[in-house]
Amino acid sequence: MPCQAIVCLFVLLGLASCVLAAVRRGRASLLAAGLSAACLAALAFMTNNTVGMIACYAVFLSAPITAVAAGPWLDAAPLGPLATLAAMGLYLRGASTLGSTGELLLLAAAALAALRLADREPDDAQLGATALGLGLLALGLAAGTGRIRFWQWNFDAATLALPALAAGVAGAFSSPGGERRDITAALAMAAALLAVSGSLAELLLLLLVVAILHVFNAPRRSRAVLGVAEVAAVLVALVLALFPERLMGWLSAPEDVYGVGFDLNLFGEALRAARPLGSGVPDGATLITSDSSVLYTLGQAATAFGWAGLALPALAVASVAVASLRALPSLSAAEKNLVLALLAVFVASAAGNVLYVFHLVPVPAIPFPLLSSSAPAALSFALAGVELSRVVGSAACRAALRNAALGGPTPGR
């Protein structure tokens, strides 16, 4: 079978997974994602991508096992699009020189642990999440590099800590007075550590989560939106005043082929050379620099899967957002804050990466959720994605039980 035919089948199954997740057919969505991963495993075999083949085959096998073994929360959980994104990321990672079976085993173990924890009873975001994030940042700071050394890997502490800190922000808005003060103090320390370590992207994402939950929990949201907009304008003006060279570099990047615009021009060349259904092999030119494999993975996705390599990741994130927002009426106040916090990290990371690589806004460099070649980012988003799916699915399951008891329609039907 030609590579383009396999890519077409993969895209159709991935699209089906996104649609099924948006209409709350969680198990069917996950099964469709598993079949799409099987297509990628076959494509990896044809293109001699051994590591990618093993990884995608593992996703294919884990999908039906999870669909059978997981609790009722999976019925409406948007786990399928996340599995599709993970399979794409693992395929691209295996095709690059950065792929390794050791990292794949670590990611697989983390995903299995997260799925095992997902079957517990739903609980609220508490001080423990903030303490975990703060501890990870402290380990990175103690190493002097902002990275946590584990065996043969160096994990970026800020990337790993971000979802935990976002959950801590949700706990700060949901917890009673005494615990709220403790969480707020811990979050302030975490923000200071992010600033000291130069993790600007993670700090801005954390501030975005705070702004969203502040508006959502405010008694007068219009006034809260106005206040957030004023603070954002002040921050933008302050950044432009303190770092004018970043703005100048951003403005000159399109014409600076050999300087600050090197990655951007490589990305543009990769998109211009992409076939409609790709070639199955990502463009090695986007792996030349040290950071392009993390930030410009969309260019690799376009060369491997065609223009669908750009559209499918966006649809996957959109379907997760739709499923999560549809579940909000069934959530408790604490669960709403947690879902909004984790969803904001996912959507803002995807949007920030697109804005960065297409050179639309001089935002900090942010990897695309589950699609980057960064092992810490993949691990972090995998754990956060399972938690988000658990809360959304559990709420939809409770709503279905209530409607069944009252004789009303089941959500999504």
Tab-separated table of C-alpha atoms in Angstrom:
chain	number	residue	atom	x	y	z
A	1	MET	CA	0.000	0.000	0.000
A	2	PRO	CA	1.449	3.450	-0.902
A	3	CYS	CA	2.497	5.707	1.948
A	4	GLN	CA	-0.041	8.365	0.909
A	5	ALA	CA	-2.898	5.869	1.216
A	6	ILE	CA	-1.805	4.951	4.748
A	7	VAL	CA	-1.525	8.634	5.664
A	8	CYS	CA	-5.035	9.239	4.289
A	9	LEU	CA	-6.445	6.384	6.400
A	10	PHE	CA	-4.598	7.658	9.459
A	11	VAL	CA	-6.016	11.155	8.974
A	12	LEU	CA	-9.575	9.854	8.544
A	13	LEU	CA	-9.356	7.738	11.696
A	14	GLY	CA	-7.800	10.619	13.617
A	15	LEU	CA	-10.599	12.895	12.462
A	16	ALA	CA	-13.164	10.303	13.546
A	17	SER	CA	-11.515	10.158	16.965
A	18	CYS	CA	-11.809	13.937	17.327
A	19	VAL	CA	-15.475	13.991	16.260
A	20	LEU	CA	-16.398	11.098	18.561
A	21	ALA	CA	-14.699	12.806	21.499
A	22	ALA	CA	-16.595	16.039	20.849
A	23	VAL	CA	-19.938	14.182	20.954
A	24	ARG	CA	-18.977	12.261	24.121
A	25	ARG	CA	-18.246	8.840	22.693
A	26	GLY	CA	-15.065	8.362	24.663
A	27	ARG	CA	-14.476	4.644	24.193
A	28	ALA	CA	-15.212	4.723	20.481
A	29	SER	CA	-12.960	7.759	20.164
A	30	LEU	CA	-10.104	5.945	21.890
A	31	LEU	CA	-10.560	2.880	19.670
A	32	ALA	CA	-10.450	5.088	16.561
A	33	ALA	CA	-7.276	6.685	17.893
A	34	GLY	CA	-5.808	3.215	18.404
A	35	LEU	CA	-6.550	2.309	14.787
A	36	SER	CA	-4.958	5.555	13.632
A	37	ALA	CA	-1.861	4.622	15.659
A	38	ALA	CA	-1.869	1.232	13.887
A	39	CYS	CA	-1.738	3.095	10.572
A	40	LEU	CA	1.261	5.039	11.811
A	41	ALA	CA	2.922	1.787	12.919
A	42	ALA	CA	2.471	0.409	9.387
A	43	LEU	CA	3.792	3.652	7.922
A	44	ALA	CA	6.798	3.510	10.247
A	45	PHE	CA	7.513	-0.041	9.089
A	46	MET	CA	7.468	1.058	5.454
A	47	THR	CA	9.800	3.999	6.150
A	48	ASN	CA	12.238	2.008	8.363
A	49	ASN	CA	11.277	3.986	11.476
A	50	THR	CA	11.788	1.179	14.005
A	51	VAL	CA	11.423	3.249	17.186
A	52	GLY	CA	8.301	4.977	15.844
A	53	MET	CA	6.824	1.629	14.814
A	54	ILE	CA	7.281	0.170	18.305
A	55	ALA	CA	5.847	3.285	19.946
A	56	CYS	CA	2.778	3.526	17.685
A	57	TYR	CA	2.170	-0.212	17.976
A	58	ALA	CA	2.191	0.206	21.773
A	59	VAL	CA	-0.455	2.953	21.479
A	60	PHE	CA	-2.497	0.694	19.183
A	61	LEU	CA	-2.417	-2.173	21.703
A	62	SER	CA	-3.072	0.008	24.737
A	63	ALA	CA	-6.203	1.611	23.242
A	64	PRO	CA	-8.511	-1.475	23.356
A	65	ILE	CA	-7.017	-2.595	26.682
A	66	THR	CA	-7.786	0.805	28.209
A	67	ALA	CA	-11.256	0.869	26.612
A	68	VAL	CA	-12.088	-2.450	28.291
A	69	ALA	CA	-10.328	-1.976	31.624
A	70	ALA	CA	-11.052	1.695	32.390
A	71	GLY	CA	-13.989	2.727	34.526
A	72	PRO	CA	-17.205	4.476	33.459
A	73	TRP	CA	-15.365	7.813	33.333
A	74	LEU	CA	-13.954	6.847	29.916
A	75	ASP	CA	-17.398	6.867	28.280
A	76	ALA	CA	-17.305	10.651	27.854
A	77	ALA	CA	-13.589	11.361	28.353
A	78	PRO	CA	-11.723	13.074	25.474
A	79	LEU	CA	-8.809	10.642	25.673
A	80	GLY	CA	-8.936	9.627	21.994
A	81	PRO	CA	-7.641	12.907	20.502
A	82	LEU	CA	-4.847	12.935	23.072
A	83	ALA	CA	-3.847	9.408	22.016
A	84	THR	CA	-3.861	10.527	18.376
A	85	LEU	CA	-1.592	13.457	19.223
A	86	ALA	CA	0.690	11.194	21.257
A	87	ALA	CA	0.979	8.703	18.392
A	88	MET	CA	1.887	11.488	15.979
A	89	GLY	CA	4.492	12.846	18.368
A	90	LEU	CA	6.013	9.423	19.019
A	91	TYR	CA	6.169	8.687	15.287
A	92	LEU	CA	7.978	11.944	14.588
A	93	ARG	CA	10.226	11.451	17.592
A	94	GLY	CA	11.181	7.962	16.421
A	95	ALA	CA	12.008	9.303	12.954
A	96	SER	CA	14.440	11.859	14.398
A	97	THR	CA	17.876	11.286	15.827
A	98	LEU	CA	16.420	12.165	19.255
A	99	GLY	CA	14.249	9.057	19.509
A	100	SER	CA	15.192	6.283	21.928
A	101	THR	CA	13.464	3.203	23.287
A	102	GLY	CA	14.438	4.134	26.857
A	103	GLU	CA	12.432	7.348	26.762
A	104	LEU	CA	9.509	5.520	25.193
A	105	LEU	CA	9.501	3.007	28.041
A	106	LEU	CA	9.548	5.844	30.574
A	107	LEU	CA	6.632	7.584	28.850
A	108	ALA	CA	4.689	4.321	28.632
A	109	ALA	CA	5.198	3.660	32.351
A	110	ALA	CA	4.032	7.185	33.211
A	111	ALA	CA	0.940	6.835	31.013
A	112	LEU	CA	0.006	3.502	32.586
A	113	ALA	CA	0.435	4.972	36.069
A	114	ALA	CA	-1.733	7.949	35.126
A	115	LEU	CA	-4.475	5.685	33.753
A	116	ARG	CA	-4.344	3.598	36.916
A	117	LEU	CA	-4.788	6.712	39.033
A	118	ALA	CA	-7.625	7.870	36.782
A	119	ASP	CA	-9.937	5.158	38.101
A	120	ARG	CA	-9.864	6.607	41.619
A	121	GLU	CA	-12.718	8.679	42.923
A	122	PRO	CA	-12.728	12.300	41.718
A	123	ASP	CA	-11.193	14.756	44.168
A	124	ASP	CA	-10.432	18.427	44.252
A	125	ALA	CA	-7.176	20.176	43.444
A	126	GLN	CA	-5.414	20.614	46.771
A	127	LEU	CA	-2.137	21.781	48.256
A	128	GLY	CA	-0.400	18.569	47.150
A	129	ALA	CA	-0.378	19.595	43.488
A	130	THR	CA	1.287	22.907	44.305
A	131	ALA	CA	3.803	21.211	46.572
A	132	LEU	CA	4.674	18.775	43.774
A	133	GLY	CA	5.231	21.592	41.279
A	134	LEU	CA	7.254	23.603	43.791
A	135	GLY	CA	9.373	20.553	44.607
A	136	LEU	CA	10.148	19.938	40.929
A	137	LEU	CA	11.212	23.562	40.492
A	138	ALA	CA	13.396	23.329	43.591
A	139	LEU	CA	15.117	20.218	42.219
A	140	GLY	CA	15.819	22.038	38.962
A	141	LEU	CA	17.172	25.057	40.825
A	142	ALA	CA	19.355	22.864	43.036
A	143	ALA	CA	20.917	21.330	39.921
A	144	GLY	CA	21.890	24.822	38.777
A	145	THR	CA	20.566	24.227	35.268
A	146	GLY	CA	16.815	24.175	35.777
A	147	ARG	CA	16.858	20.519	34.731
A	148	ILE	CA	16.382	17.341	36.736
A	149	ARG	CA	18.924	14.650	35.974
A	150	PHE	CA	17.427	11.145	35.911
A	151	TRP	CA	19.555	8.312	34.579
A	152	GLN	CA	20.377	9.356	30.978
A	153	TRP	CA	17.796	12.134	30.718
A	154	ASN	CA	17.642	15.800	31.687
A	155	PHE	CA	14.059	16.807	32.379
A	156	ASP	CA	13.119	20.480	32.288
A	157	ALA	CA	11.724	21.183	35.745
A	158	ALA	CA	9.491	24.078	34.661
A	159	THR	CA	7.829	22.015	31.920
A	160	LEU	CA	7.170	19.125	34.283
A	161	ALA	CA	5.856	21.400	37.041
A	162	LEU	CA	3.475	23.515	34.945
A	163	PRO	CA	0.357	21.242	35.015
A	164	ALA	CA	0.797	20.633	38.747
A	165	LEU	CA	1.067	24.366	39.370
A	166	ALA	CA	-2.019	24.968	37.211
A	167	ALA	CA	-3.908	22.452	39.348
A	168	GLY	CA	-2.612	24.307	42.394
A	169	VAL	CA	-4.062	27.553	41.057
A	170	ALA	CA	-7.405	25.794	40.737
A	171	GLY	CA	-7.081	24.675	44.345
A	172	ALA	CA	-6.349	28.240	45.437
A	173	PHE	CA	-9.692	29.365	44.021
A	174	SER	CA	-11.594	26.375	45.439
A	175	SER	CA	-10.108	25.759	48.884
A	176	PRO	CA	-11.196	27.266	52.226
A	177	GLY	CA	-9.402	30.257	53.712
A	178	GLY	CA	-6.505	28.666	55.593
A	179	GLU	CA	-5.552	26.227	52.856
A	180	ARG	CA	-6.013	28.938	50.234
A	181	ARG	CA	-3.393	31.079	51.972
A	182	ASP	CA	-0.941	28.156	52.024
A	183	ILE	CA	-1.491	27.405	48.334
A	184	THR	CA	-1.177	31.082	47.391
A	185	ALA	CA	2.114	31.378	49.269
A	186	ALA	CA	3.455	28.231	47.591
A	187	LEU	CA	2.359	29.507	44.163
A	188	ALA	CA	4.098	32.833	44.794
A	189	MET	CA	7.316	30.943	45.567
A	190	ALA	CA	6.863	28.871	42.414
A	191	ALA	CA	6.369	31.986	40.300
A	192	ALA	CA	9.555	33.464	41.779
A	193	LEU	CA	11.469	30.282	40.929
A	194	LEU	CA	10.135	30.361	37.371
A	195	ALA	CA	11.270	33.966	37.028
A	196	VAL	CA	14.714	33.239	38.497
A	197	SER	CA	15.246	30.245	36.207
A	198	GLY	CA	14.233	32.240	33.131
A	199	SER	CA	11.203	30.043	32.366
A	200	LEU	CA	9.226	32.908	30.841
A	201	ALA	CA	6.831	30.762	28.820
A	202	GLU	CA	5.778	28.668	31.820
A	203	LEU	CA	5.427	31.782	33.987
A	204	LEU	CA	3.160	33.471	31.444
A	205	LEU	CA	1.042	30.322	31.090
A	206	LEU	CA	0.662	30.170	34.866
A	207	LEU	CA	-0.382	33.832	34.947
A	208	LEU	CA	-2.882	33.099	32.169
A	209	VAL	CA	-4.443	30.350	34.279
A	210	VAL	CA	-4.700	32.767	37.205
A	211	ALA	CA	-6.354	35.377	34.969
A	212	ILE	CA	-8.896	32.917	33.541
A	213	LEU	CA	-9.909	31.565	36.943
A	214	HIS	CA	-10.038	35.089	38.382
A	215	VAL	CA	-12.518	36.104	35.690
A	216	PHE	CA	-14.501	32.860	35.973
A	217	ASN	CA	-14.879	33.127	39.764
A	218	ALA	CA	-15.467	36.902	39.891
A	219	PRO	CA	-18.974	38.072	40.874
A	220	ARG	CA	-18.802	40.747	38.142
A	221	ARG	CA	-16.985	39.188	35.207
A	222	SER	CA	-17.078	42.237	32.967
A	223	ARG	CA	-15.157	44.268	35.545
A	224	ALA	CA	-12.749	41.354	36.085
A	225	VAL	CA	-12.086	41.116	32.329
A	226	LEU	CA	-11.338	44.829	32.217
A	227	GLY	CA	-8.919	44.531	35.135
A	228	VAL	CA	-7.114	41.562	33.539
A	229	ALA	CA	-6.842	43.444	30.232
A	230	GLU	CA	-5.296	46.439	31.995
A	231	VAL	CA	-2.747	44.267	33.809
A	232	ALA	CA	-1.909	42.445	30.552
A	233	ALA	CA	-1.344	45.749	28.739
A	234	VAL	CA	0.995	46.914	31.510
A	235	LEU	CA	2.945	43.639	31.365
A	236	VAL	CA	3.286	43.841	27.571
A	237	ALA	CA	4.517	47.433	27.771
A	238	LEU	CA	6.975	46.459	30.535
A	239	VAL	CA	8.360	43.526	28.522
A	240	LEU	CA	8.773	45.675	25.415
A	241	ALA	CA	10.579	48.309	27.449
A	242	LEU	CA	12.920	45.819	29.145
A	243	PHE	CA	13.580	43.558	26.137
A	244	PRO	CA	13.389	45.700	22.982
A	245	GLU	CA	15.963	43.479	21.258
A	246	ARG	CA	13.462	40.607	21.240
A	247	LEU	CA	10.931	42.706	19.359
A	248	MET	CA	13.582	43.886	16.904
A	249	GLY	CA	14.771	40.330	16.380
A	250	TRP	CA	11.207	39.208	15.735
A	251	LEU	CA	10.670	41.972	13.186
A	252	SER	CA	13.889	41.191	11.315
A	253	ALA	CA	13.577	37.385	11.378
A	254	PRO	CA	11.839	36.901	7.974
A	255	GLU	CA	14.725	38.589	6.151
A	256	ASP	CA	17.525	37.283	8.401
A	257	VAL	CA	18.085	33.882	6.806
A	258	TYR	CA	21.340	33.093	8.632
A	259	GLY	CA	20.622	34.721	12.000
A	260	VAL	CA	17.518	34.997	14.178
A	261	GLY	CA	15.304	33.913	11.278
A	262	PHE	CA	17.170	30.683	10.504
A	263	ASP	CA	14.599	28.345	12.094
A	264	LEU	CA	11.722	30.362	10.662
A	265	ASN	CA	13.047	30.100	7.131
A	266	LEU	CA	13.681	26.358	7.518
A	267	PHE	CA	10.088	25.997	8.670
A	268	GLY	CA	8.819	27.954	5.667
A	269	GLU	CA	10.852	25.805	3.276
A	270	ALA	CA	9.504	22.640	4.898
A	271	LEU	CA	5.909	23.821	4.442
A	272	ARG	CA	6.466	24.864	0.824
A	273	ALA	CA	7.969	21.463	-0.007
A	274	ALA	CA	5.239	19.458	1.737
A	275	ARG	CA	3.078	17.134	-0.384
A	276	PRO	CA	-0.707	17.071	0.060
A	277	LEU	CA	-0.511	13.731	1.901
A	278	GLY	CA	3.139	13.912	2.898
A	279	SER	CA	5.879	11.397	2.295
A	280	GLY	CA	5.830	9.526	5.596
A	281	VAL	CA	9.300	10.852	6.424
A	282	PRO	CA	9.735	14.199	8.243
A	283	ASP	CA	12.127	16.717	6.779
A	284	GLY	CA	15.507	16.333	8.450
A	285	ALA	CA	16.309	19.994	7.812
A	286	THR	CA	14.064	21.002	10.712
A	287	LEU	CA	16.333	19.048	13.059
A	288	ILE	CA	19.493	21.003	12.353
A	289	THR	CA	19.317	23.388	15.307
A	290	SER	CA	19.073	22.451	18.960
A	291	ASP	CA	15.575	23.839	19.571
A	292	SER	CA	13.827	23.372	16.224
A	293	SER	CA	12.928	19.751	16.992
A	294	VAL	CA	10.848	21.007	19.923
A	295	LEU	CA	9.402	24.201	18.477
A	296	TYR	CA	9.064	23.397	14.793
A	297	THR	CA	7.631	19.883	15.019
A	298	LEU	CA	4.657	21.165	13.006
A	299	GLY	CA	7.043	21.432	10.059
A	300	GLN	CA	7.976	17.782	10.520
A	301	ALA	CA	4.290	16.857	10.781
A	302	ALA	CA	3.564	18.702	7.524
A	303	THR	CA	6.320	16.933	5.605
A	304	ALA	CA	5.368	13.518	7.039
A	305	PHE	CA	1.558	13.795	6.843
A	306	GLY	CA	0.938	16.672	4.445
A	307	TRP	CA	-1.263	19.610	5.284
A	308	ALA	CA	-3.316	17.328	7.505
A	309	GLY	CA	-0.233	17.247	9.721
A	310	LEU	CA	-1.082	20.850	10.590
A	311	ALA	CA	-4.874	20.533	10.670
A	312	LEU	CA	-5.224	17.312	12.678
A	313	PRO	CA	-3.316	18.530	15.781
A	314	ALA	CA	-5.453	21.684	15.848
A	315	LEU	CA	-8.639	19.595	15.532
A	316	ALA	CA	-7.466	17.292	18.332
A	317	VAL	CA	-6.961	20.193	20.739
A	318	ALA	CA	-10.281	21.741	19.639
A	319	SER	CA	-12.172	18.489	20.277
A	320	VAL	CA	-10.680	18.212	23.771
A	321	ALA	CA	-11.751	21.806	24.423
A	322	VAL	CA	-15.287	21.183	23.148
A	323	ALA	CA	-15.717	18.030	25.237
A	324	SER	CA	-14.356	19.768	28.332
A	325	LEU	CA	-16.521	22.866	27.950
A	326	ARG	CA	-19.629	20.737	27.341
A	327	ALA	CA	-19.010	19.018	30.674
A	328	LEU	CA	-18.774	22.258	32.685
A	329	PRO	CA	-22.485	22.394	33.684
A	330	SER	CA	-22.133	18.952	35.303
A	331	LEU	CA	-19.039	19.841	37.323
A	332	SER	CA	-18.751	21.027	40.886
A	333	ALA	CA	-17.154	24.422	41.515
A	334	ALA	CA	-13.770	22.861	42.338
A	335	GLU	CA	-13.888	20.588	39.294
A	336	LYS	CA	-14.748	23.523	37.037
A	337	ASN	CA	-11.670	25.374	38.215
A	338	LEU	CA	-9.475	22.315	37.690
A	339	VAL	CA	-10.811	21.635	34.192
A	340	LEU	CA	-10.433	25.276	33.160
A	341	ALA	CA	-6.874	25.392	34.538
A	342	LEU	CA	-5.683	22.257	32.728
A	343	LEU	CA	-7.597	23.117	29.559
A	344	ALA	CA	-6.063	26.592	29.511
A	345	VAL	CA	-2.579	25.062	29.640
A	346	PHE	CA	-3.398	22.739	26.723
A	347	VAL	CA	-5.097	25.273	24.477
A	348	ALA	CA	-2.696	28.121	25.267
A	349	SER	CA	0.329	25.892	24.610
A	350	ALA	CA	-1.075	24.812	21.246
A	351	ALA	CA	-2.009	28.374	20.281
A	352	GLY	CA	1.307	29.754	21.535
A	353	ASN	CA	3.297	27.228	19.536
A	354	VAL	CA	1.359	28.005	16.355
A	355	LEU	CA	1.766	31.747	16.868
A	356	TYR	CA	5.487	31.273	17.480
A	357	VAL	CA	6.332	29.006	14.551
A	358	PHE	CA	4.210	30.981	12.068
A	359	HIS	CA	5.833	34.187	13.358
A	360	LEU	CA	2.521	35.909	14.064
A	361	VAL	CA	3.277	37.216	17.569
A	362	PRO	CA	6.628	37.457	19.443
A	363	VAL	CA	5.452	35.073	22.167
A	364	PRO	CA	7.917	32.890	24.105
A	365	ALA	CA	8.798	29.493	22.660
A	366	ILE	CA	6.213	26.903	23.731
A	367	PRO	CA	6.084	23.261	22.559
A	368	PHE	CA	2.878	21.880	21.052
A	369	PRO	CA	1.078	19.523	23.489
A	370	LEU	CA	2.146	15.876	22.955
A	371	LEU	CA	3.513	16.676	19.495
A	372	SER	CA	6.940	18.023	20.348
A	373	SER	CA	10.122	15.961	20.450
A	374	SER	CA	10.663	17.060	24.039
A	375	ALA	CA	10.347	14.123	26.434
A	376	PRO	CA	9.545	16.383	29.448
A	377	ALA	CA	6.783	18.132	27.492
A	378	ALA	CA	5.311	14.826	26.318
A	379	LEU	CA	5.400	13.412	29.846
A	380	SER	CA	3.909	16.548	31.378
A	381	PHE	CA	1.056	16.851	28.888
A	382	ALA	CA	0.323	13.110	29.037
A	383	LEU	CA	-0.235	13.225	32.799
A	384	ALA	CA	-2.249	16.444	32.593
A	385	GLY	CA	-4.325	15.063	29.702
A	386	VAL	CA	-5.295	11.939	31.625
A	387	GLU	CA	-6.304	14.042	34.645
A	388	LEU	CA	-8.346	16.382	32.471
A	389	SER	CA	-10.069	13.432	30.787
A	390	ARG	CA	-10.786	11.816	34.155
A	391	VAL	CA	-12.493	14.873	35.603
A	392	VAL	CA	-14.502	15.547	32.429
A	393	GLY	CA	-15.524	11.906	32.049
A	394	SER	CA	-16.454	11.500	35.717
A	395	ALA	CA	-18.687	14.567	35.609
A	396	ALA	CA	-20.426	13.390	32.430
A	397	CYS	CA	-20.890	9.945	33.995
A	398	ARG	CA	-22.536	11.442	37.078
A	399	ALA	CA	-24.794	13.577	34.895
A	400	ALA	CA	-25.815	10.519	32.883
A	401	LEU	CA	-26.708	8.647	36.065
A	402	ARG	CA	-28.794	11.575	37.324
A	403	ASN	CA	-30.637	11.879	34.020
A	404	ALA	CA	-31.271	8.139	33.939
A	405	ALA	CA	-32.701	8.273	37.461
A	406	LEU	CA	-34.970	11.157	36.460
A	407	GLY	CA	-35.922	9.558	33.168
A	408	GLY	CA	-34.277	12.331	31.105
A	409	PRO	CA	-31.939	12.134	28.134
A	410	THR	CA	-28.349	10.985	28.551
A	411	PRO	CA	-25.759	13.707	27.883
A	412	GLY	CA	-24.495	13.545	24.324
A	413	ARG	CA	-27.473	11.491	23.125
